[in-house]
Amino acid sequence: MMFKHNFKKVLSATAFAAALVVAPAANVSAATNDASSTQQSATATSQDQQASQDQAASQSSAANQSSATAASASSSTSTSSATSTSTVKKVAKKTKKTSKKKAVKKVAKKTTKKKAVKKVAKKTTKKKATKKAKKTSKKSTKKTTKAATAAVTASAGQSQATDQQDDAAKKAAEAAAKKAAAAKKKAAAKKAAAKKKAAAKKRAAAKKKAAAKKKAAKKSAEKAAKYWIAMRESGGYYTARNGSCYGRYQLLISYLGGDLSKKNQERTADRYVYGRYGSWVNAKRFWLAHNWY
């Protein structure tokens, strides 16, 4: 009977110790759950569930430990009930300390997880910001490149248009220069032709003049030679008679054909001299050599 009574006391003490262990652990778990629920929503809920499972496991282990302690206490109850009570208190304190350490560790883990989550969030934000900045930079670069390309294209088009205008102006200037050169050449050729024609005309005039002068000189010489012979033959009289010769040039009367007129005498004398000597000058030259002609 004494053993049963003591065993009941040990069991009640063990249950009391277990209650003491469960109560602080439950308080700590509640405080931890409140703190985590205010800081994190979905993640804290999952973590609280995990913490509850861990707490249940710790409680079961504490219960097992307290059972073992109770068993050992029951074995030692034969000696003294005071000793078993002190042992239960020590076990309860130890269990309480263990529960507190586990709760602190859980809080530390949660804090570390929150920090890790914040770091990841920061990294993600930085990555997003970097990607956004890169996209913006790419867009800006594309716009700048497009604008530069458009400017270069416009400049090239303008330069090409300017070159075309310069080429057109150059060709027009060359055509005008060629036209002016052709006109100048044509004018020079026309002037040269006119000058040549004038020179030819001048030469012809000079030649004609010289021929006329020569003819005039010849005529004058012929006239002079004819006059000279007439003066030597008859003294210049158309009626002079010397035997069978008659007239100004002392021609045979048979040459005159019965016409003793001045006109016939001149005509017959010319025909005779030109037929025999070729000219009055040659007739004069013959007369000087023979005193007759």
Short mmCIF file of C-alpha atoms in Angstrom, two decimals:
data_model
loop_
_atom_site.label_atom_id
_atom_site.label_comp_id
_atom_site.label_asym_id
_atom_site.label_seq_id
_atom_site.Cartn_x
_atom_site.Cartn_y
_atom_site.Cartn_z
CA MET A 1 0.00 0.00 0.00
CA MET A 2 2.78 2.38 0.83
CA PHE A 3 4.39 1.73 -2.53
CA LYS A 4 1.18 2.41 -4.42
CA HIS A 5 0.64 5.65 -2.53
CA ASN A 6 4.13 6.82 -3.24
CA PHE A 7 3.79 5.80 -6.89
CA LYS A 8 0.62 7.91 -7.20
CA LYS A 9 2.46 10.87 -5.71
CA VAL A 10 5.27 10.38 -8.17
CA LEU A 11 2.81 10.22 -11.05
CA SER A 12 1.06 13.37 -9.90
CA ALA A 13 4.41 15.13 -9.52
CA THR A 14 5.41 13.96 -12.97
CA ALA A 15 2.17 15.24 -14.48
CA PHE A 16 2.66 18.55 -12.67
CA ALA A 17 6.18 18.83 -14.05
CA ALA A 18 4.96 18.03 -17.50
CA ALA A 19 2.33 20.73 -17.13
CA LEU A 20 5.02 23.18 -16.05
CA VAL A 21 7.08 22.23 -19.06
CA VAL A 22 4.19 22.49 -21.48
CA ALA A 23 2.98 25.88 -20.17
CA PRO A 24 6.21 27.90 -20.70
CA ALA A 25 6.79 26.25 -24.04
CA ALA A 26 3.28 27.14 -25.09
CA ASN A 27 3.78 30.75 -23.97
CA VAL A 28 7.03 31.05 -25.86
CA SER A 29 5.46 29.47 -28.93
CA ALA A 30 2.52 31.89 -28.76
CA ALA A 31 4.82 34.90 -28.48
CA THR A 32 6.90 33.66 -31.34
CA ASN A 33 3.82 33.03 -33.47
CA ASP A 34 2.52 36.57 -32.76
CA ALA A 35 5.82 38.17 -33.75
CA SER A 36 6.16 36.16 -36.90
CA SER A 37 2.54 36.75 -37.94
CA THR A 38 3.05 40.51 -37.86
CA GLN A 39 6.24 40.38 -39.94
CA GLN A 40 5.52 37.70 -42.54
CA SER A 41 2.20 36.35 -43.78
CA ALA A 42 2.32 33.14 -45.82
CA THR A 43 5.89 32.17 -44.94
CA ALA A 44 5.27 32.75 -41.19
CA THR A 45 2.20 30.54 -41.29
CA SER A 46 4.12 27.63 -42.79
CA GLN A 47 6.97 28.23 -40.39
CA ASP A 48 4.51 28.30 -37.41
CA GLN A 49 3.11 24.98 -38.54
CA GLN A 50 6.61 23.58 -38.62
CA ALA A 51 7.29 25.12 -35.20
CA SER A 52 4.11 23.55 -33.81
CA GLN A 53 5.22 20.16 -35.09
CA ASP A 54 8.67 20.69 -33.58
CA GLN A 55 7.02 21.79 -30.30
CA ALA A 56 4.84 18.68 -30.25
CA ALA A 57 7.91 16.56 -30.85
CA SER A 58 9.76 18.38 -28.05
CA GLN A 59 6.77 17.94 -25.74
CA SER A 60 6.59 14.23 -26.53
CA SER A 61 10.31 13.93 -25.94
CA ALA A 62 9.91 15.88 -22.71
CA ALA A 63 7.06 13.61 -21.75
CA ASN A 64 9.16 10.58 -22.54
CA GLN A 65 12.01 12.08 -20.58
CA SER A 66 9.67 12.86 -17.67
CA SER A 67 8.31 9.29 -17.90
CA ALA A 68 11.81 7.98 -17.74
CA THR A 69 12.50 10.31 -14.86
CA ALA A 70 9.31 9.12 -13.20
CA ALA A 71 10.36 5.52 -13.70
CA SER A 72 13.73 6.24 -12.16
CA ALA A 73 11.99 8.19 -9.42
CA SER A 74 9.65 5.26 -8.80
CA SER A 75 12.66 3.04 -8.45
CA SER A 76 14.11 5.42 -5.92
CA THR A 77 10.86 6.15 -4.09
CA SER A 78 11.66 3.36 -1.76
CA THR A 79 14.26 5.57 -0.19
CA SER A 80 12.55 8.98 0.00
CA SER A 81 9.69 11.10 -1.49
CA ALA A 82 11.58 14.37 -0.90
CA THR A 83 14.39 13.22 -3.14
CA SER A 84 11.92 12.39 -5.96
CA THR A 85 10.29 15.81 -5.71
CA SER A 86 13.62 17.61 -6.00
CA THR A 87 14.53 15.41 -8.96
CA VAL A 88 11.25 16.27 -10.67
CA LYS A 89 11.90 19.97 -10.14
CA LYS A 90 15.39 19.65 -11.62
CA VAL A 91 14.01 17.81 -14.59
CA ALA A 92 11.32 20.46 -15.04
CA LYS A 93 13.92 23.25 -14.89
CA LYS A 94 16.10 21.43 -17.33
CA THR A 95 13.16 20.85 -19.65
CA LYS A 96 12.17 24.50 -19.36
CA LYS A 97 15.68 25.65 -20.21
CA THR A 98 15.79 23.26 -23.16
CA SER A 99 12.42 24.56 -24.40
CA LYS A 100 13.58 28.17 -24.06
CA LYS A 101 16.79 27.41 -25.97
CA LYS A 102 14.79 25.72 -28.73
CA ALA A 103 12.40 28.67 -28.87
CA VAL A 104 15.33 31.12 -29.10
CA LYS A 105 16.89 28.99 -31.82
CA LYS A 106 13.57 28.98 -33.71
CA VAL A 107 13.31 32.77 -33.42
CA ALA A 108 16.92 33.10 -34.59
CA LYS A 109 16.17 30.79 -37.54
CA LYS A 110 13.09 32.81 -38.42
CA THR A 111 15.09 36.06 -38.21
CA THR A 112 17.82 34.55 -40.38
CA LYS A 113 15.21 33.38 -42.88
CA LYS A 114 13.63 36.83 -42.92
CA LYS A 115 17.03 38.42 -43.52
CA ALA A 116 17.72 35.90 -46.27
CA VAL A 117 14.32 36.66 -47.79
CA LYS A 118 15.04 40.38 -47.59
CA LYS A 119 18.43 39.86 -49.22
CA VAL A 120 16.83 37.80 -51.96
CA ALA A 121 14.16 40.47 -52.38
CA LYS A 122 16.85 43.15 -52.57
CA LYS A 123 18.82 41.10 -55.07
CA THR A 124 15.67 40.51 -57.11
CA THR A 125 14.86 44.23 -56.97
CA LYS A 126 18.42 45.07 -57.99
CA LYS A 127 18.27 42.54 -60.82
CA LYS A 128 14.96 43.97 -61.99
CA ALA A 129 16.35 47.50 -61.75
CA THR A 130 19.48 46.40 -63.62
CA LYS A 131 17.41 44.68 -66.32
CA LYS A 132 15.19 47.72 -66.59
CA ALA A 133 18.22 50.00 -66.80
CA LYS A 134 19.74 47.72 -69.44
CA LYS A 135 16.50 47.73 -71.43
CA THR A 136 16.29 51.51 -71.13
CA SER A 137 19.93 51.82 -72.15
CA LYS A 138 19.37 49.49 -75.10
CA LYS A 139 16.30 51.45 -76.17
CA SER A 140 18.21 54.72 -75.79
CA THR A 141 21.15 53.27 -77.71
CA LYS A 142 18.83 52.02 -80.44
CA LYS A 143 17.13 55.42 -80.66
CA THR A 144 20.50 57.18 -80.72
CA THR A 145 21.81 54.76 -83.35
CA LYS A 146 18.65 55.14 -85.39
CA ALA A 147 18.84 58.93 -85.14
CA ALA A 148 22.55 58.86 -86.03
CA THR A 149 21.85 56.54 -88.97
CA ALA A 150 19.04 58.80 -90.15
CA ALA A 151 21.31 61.82 -89.80
CA VAL A 152 24.11 60.07 -91.70
CA THR A 153 21.63 58.97 -94.39
CA ALA A 154 20.24 62.48 -94.66
CA SER A 155 23.76 63.91 -94.79
CA ALA A 156 24.75 61.35 -97.43
CA GLY A 157 21.60 62.18 -99.44
CA GLN A 158 22.30 65.89 -99.16
CA SER A 159 25.94 65.34 -100.08
CA GLN A 160 24.85 63.22 -103.05
CA ALA A 161 22.37 65.89 -104.13
CA THR A 162 25.09 68.53 -103.77
CA ASP A 163 27.49 66.37 -105.79
CA GLN A 164 24.83 65.91 -108.47
CA GLN A 165 24.22 69.65 -108.55
CA ASP A 166 27.96 70.26 -108.76
CA ASP A 167 28.25 67.69 -111.56
CA ALA A 168 25.32 69.26 -113.40
CA ALA A 169 26.82 72.74 -112.97
CA LYS A 170 30.21 71.44 -114.08
CA LYS A 171 28.70 69.77 -117.14
CA ALA A 172 26.74 72.93 -117.96
CA ALA A 173 29.91 75.02 -117.58
CA GLU A 174 31.84 72.59 -119.79
CA ALA A 175 29.06 72.64 -122.40
CA ALA A 176 28.99 76.45 -122.30
CA ALA A 177 32.79 76.55 -122.59
CA LYS A 178 32.68 74.13 -125.53
CA LYS A 179 29.96 76.17 -127.19
CA ALA A 180 31.89 79.39 -126.63
CA ALA A 181 35.08 77.74 -127.94
CA ALA A 182 33.19 76.45 -131.01
CA ALA A 183 31.68 79.89 -131.61
CA LYS A 184 35.09 81.50 -131.18
CA LYS A 185 36.66 78.97 -133.51
CA LYS A 186 33.89 79.50 -136.04
CA ALA A 187 34.31 83.28 -135.79
CA ALA A 188 38.07 82.91 -136.14
CA ALA A 189 37.62 80.63 -139.15
CA LYS A 190 35.13 83.04 -140.66
CA LYS A 191 37.48 85.93 -140.01
CA ALA A 192 40.39 83.97 -141.47
CA ALA A 193 38.28 83.06 -144.50
CA ALA A 194 37.24 86.68 -144.91
CA LYS A 195 40.85 87.77 -144.51
CA LYS A 196 41.97 85.13 -147.00
CA LYS A 197 39.25 86.16 -149.41
CA ALA A 198 40.20 89.79 -148.99
CA ALA A 199 43.84 88.91 -149.57
CA ALA A 200 42.94 86.90 -152.65
CA LYS A 201 40.77 89.71 -153.86
CA LYS A 202 43.57 92.13 -153.18
CA ARG A 203 46.03 89.93 -155.03
CA ALA A 204 43.62 89.59 -157.92
CA ALA A 205 43.12 93.31 -157.97
CA ALA A 206 46.85 93.87 -157.81
CA LYS A 207 47.36 91.30 -160.55
CA LYS A 208 44.66 92.88 -162.65
CA LYS A 209 46.11 96.24 -161.97
CA ALA A 210 49.55 95.02 -162.87
CA ALA A 211 48.17 93.39 -166.00
CA ALA A 212 46.32 96.55 -166.84
CA LYS A 213 49.44 98.55 -166.12
CA LYS A 214 51.49 96.17 -168.22
CA LYS A 215 48.89 96.32 -170.95
CA ALA A 216 48.81 100.04 -170.72
CA ALA A 217 52.58 100.15 -170.77
CA LYS A 218 52.62 97.77 -173.71
CA LYS A 219 49.97 99.77 -175.45
CA SER A 220 51.90 102.91 -174.75
CA ALA A 221 55.06 101.27 -176.00
CA GLU A 222 53.27 99.99 -179.07
CA LYS A 223 51.82 103.40 -179.71
CA ALA A 224 55.16 105.04 -179.25
CA ALA A 225 56.90 102.51 -181.52
CA LYS A 226 54.17 102.93 -184.19
CA TYR A 227 54.46 106.68 -183.98
CA TRP A 228 58.24 106.44 -184.18
CA ILE A 229 58.07 104.31 -187.38
CA ALA A 230 55.45 106.61 -188.91
CA MET A 231 57.65 109.61 -188.29
CA ARG A 232 60.64 107.84 -189.85
CA GLU A 233 58.73 106.59 -192.90
CA SER A 234 56.56 109.63 -193.87
CA GLY A 235 57.01 112.30 -191.28
CA GLY A 236 53.54 111.40 -190.12
CA TYR A 237 51.62 112.28 -193.31
CA TYR A 238 48.88 110.05 -194.67
CA THR A 239 49.35 111.29 -198.25
CA ALA A 240 53.12 110.81 -198.51
CA ARG A 241 54.18 108.85 -201.63
CA ASN A 242 57.48 107.15 -202.46
CA GLY A 243 57.27 105.10 -205.60
CA SER A 244 54.93 102.20 -205.04
CA CYS A 245 54.64 102.98 -201.32
CA TYR A 246 51.96 105.29 -200.02
CA GLY A 247 50.67 106.85 -196.87
CA ARG A 248 51.73 107.40 -193.28
CA TYR A 249 53.44 104.00 -192.89
CA GLN A 250 54.69 103.77 -196.52
CA LEU A 251 52.85 100.55 -197.28
CA LEU A 252 52.63 99.09 -200.77
CA ILE A 253 49.60 100.49 -202.56
CA SER A 254 48.55 96.91 -203.34
CA TYR A 255 48.27 96.25 -199.47
CA LEU A 256 45.70 99.06 -199.21
CA GLY A 257 43.44 97.47 -201.85
CA GLY A 258 42.52 100.75 -203.47
CA ASP A 259 41.35 102.31 -200.11
CA LEU A 260 43.72 105.12 -199.18
CA SER A 261 41.73 106.36 -196.19
CA LYS A 262 43.37 107.01 -192.80
CA LYS A 263 41.33 104.29 -191.13
CA ASN A 264 42.30 101.69 -193.72
CA GLN A 265 45.94 102.77 -193.52
CA GLU A 266 45.95 102.26 -189.69
CA ARG A 267 44.16 98.91 -189.92
CA THR A 268 46.39 97.63 -192.76
CA ALA A 269 49.59 98.78 -190.98
CA ASP A 270 48.62 96.99 -187.76
CA ARG A 271 47.74 93.81 -189.67
CA TYR A 272 51.06 93.87 -191.49
CA VAL A 273 53.24 94.58 -188.39
CA TYR A 274 51.49 92.11 -186.07
CA GLY A 275 51.50 89.50 -188.79
CA ARG A 276 55.19 89.90 -189.60
CA TYR A 277 56.84 91.11 -186.30
CA GLY A 278 54.25 90.47 -183.60
CA SER A 279 54.31 94.04 -182.34
CA TRP A 280 55.30 97.57 -183.27
CA VAL A 281 58.09 97.35 -180.70
CA ASN A 282 59.60 94.38 -182.54
CA ALA A 283 59.08 96.22 -185.83
CA LYS A 284 60.91 99.25 -184.46
CA ARG A 285 63.71 96.96 -183.21
CA PHE A 286 63.95 95.50 -186.79
CA TRP A 287 63.86 98.98 -188.34
CA LEU A 288 66.74 100.11 -186.10
CA ALA A 289 68.73 97.16 -187.30
CA HIS A 290 67.90 97.50 -191.07
CA ASN A 291 66.47 101.02 -191.61
CA TRP A 292 63.29 99.53 -192.93
CA TYR A 293 60.61 97.21 -191.72
#
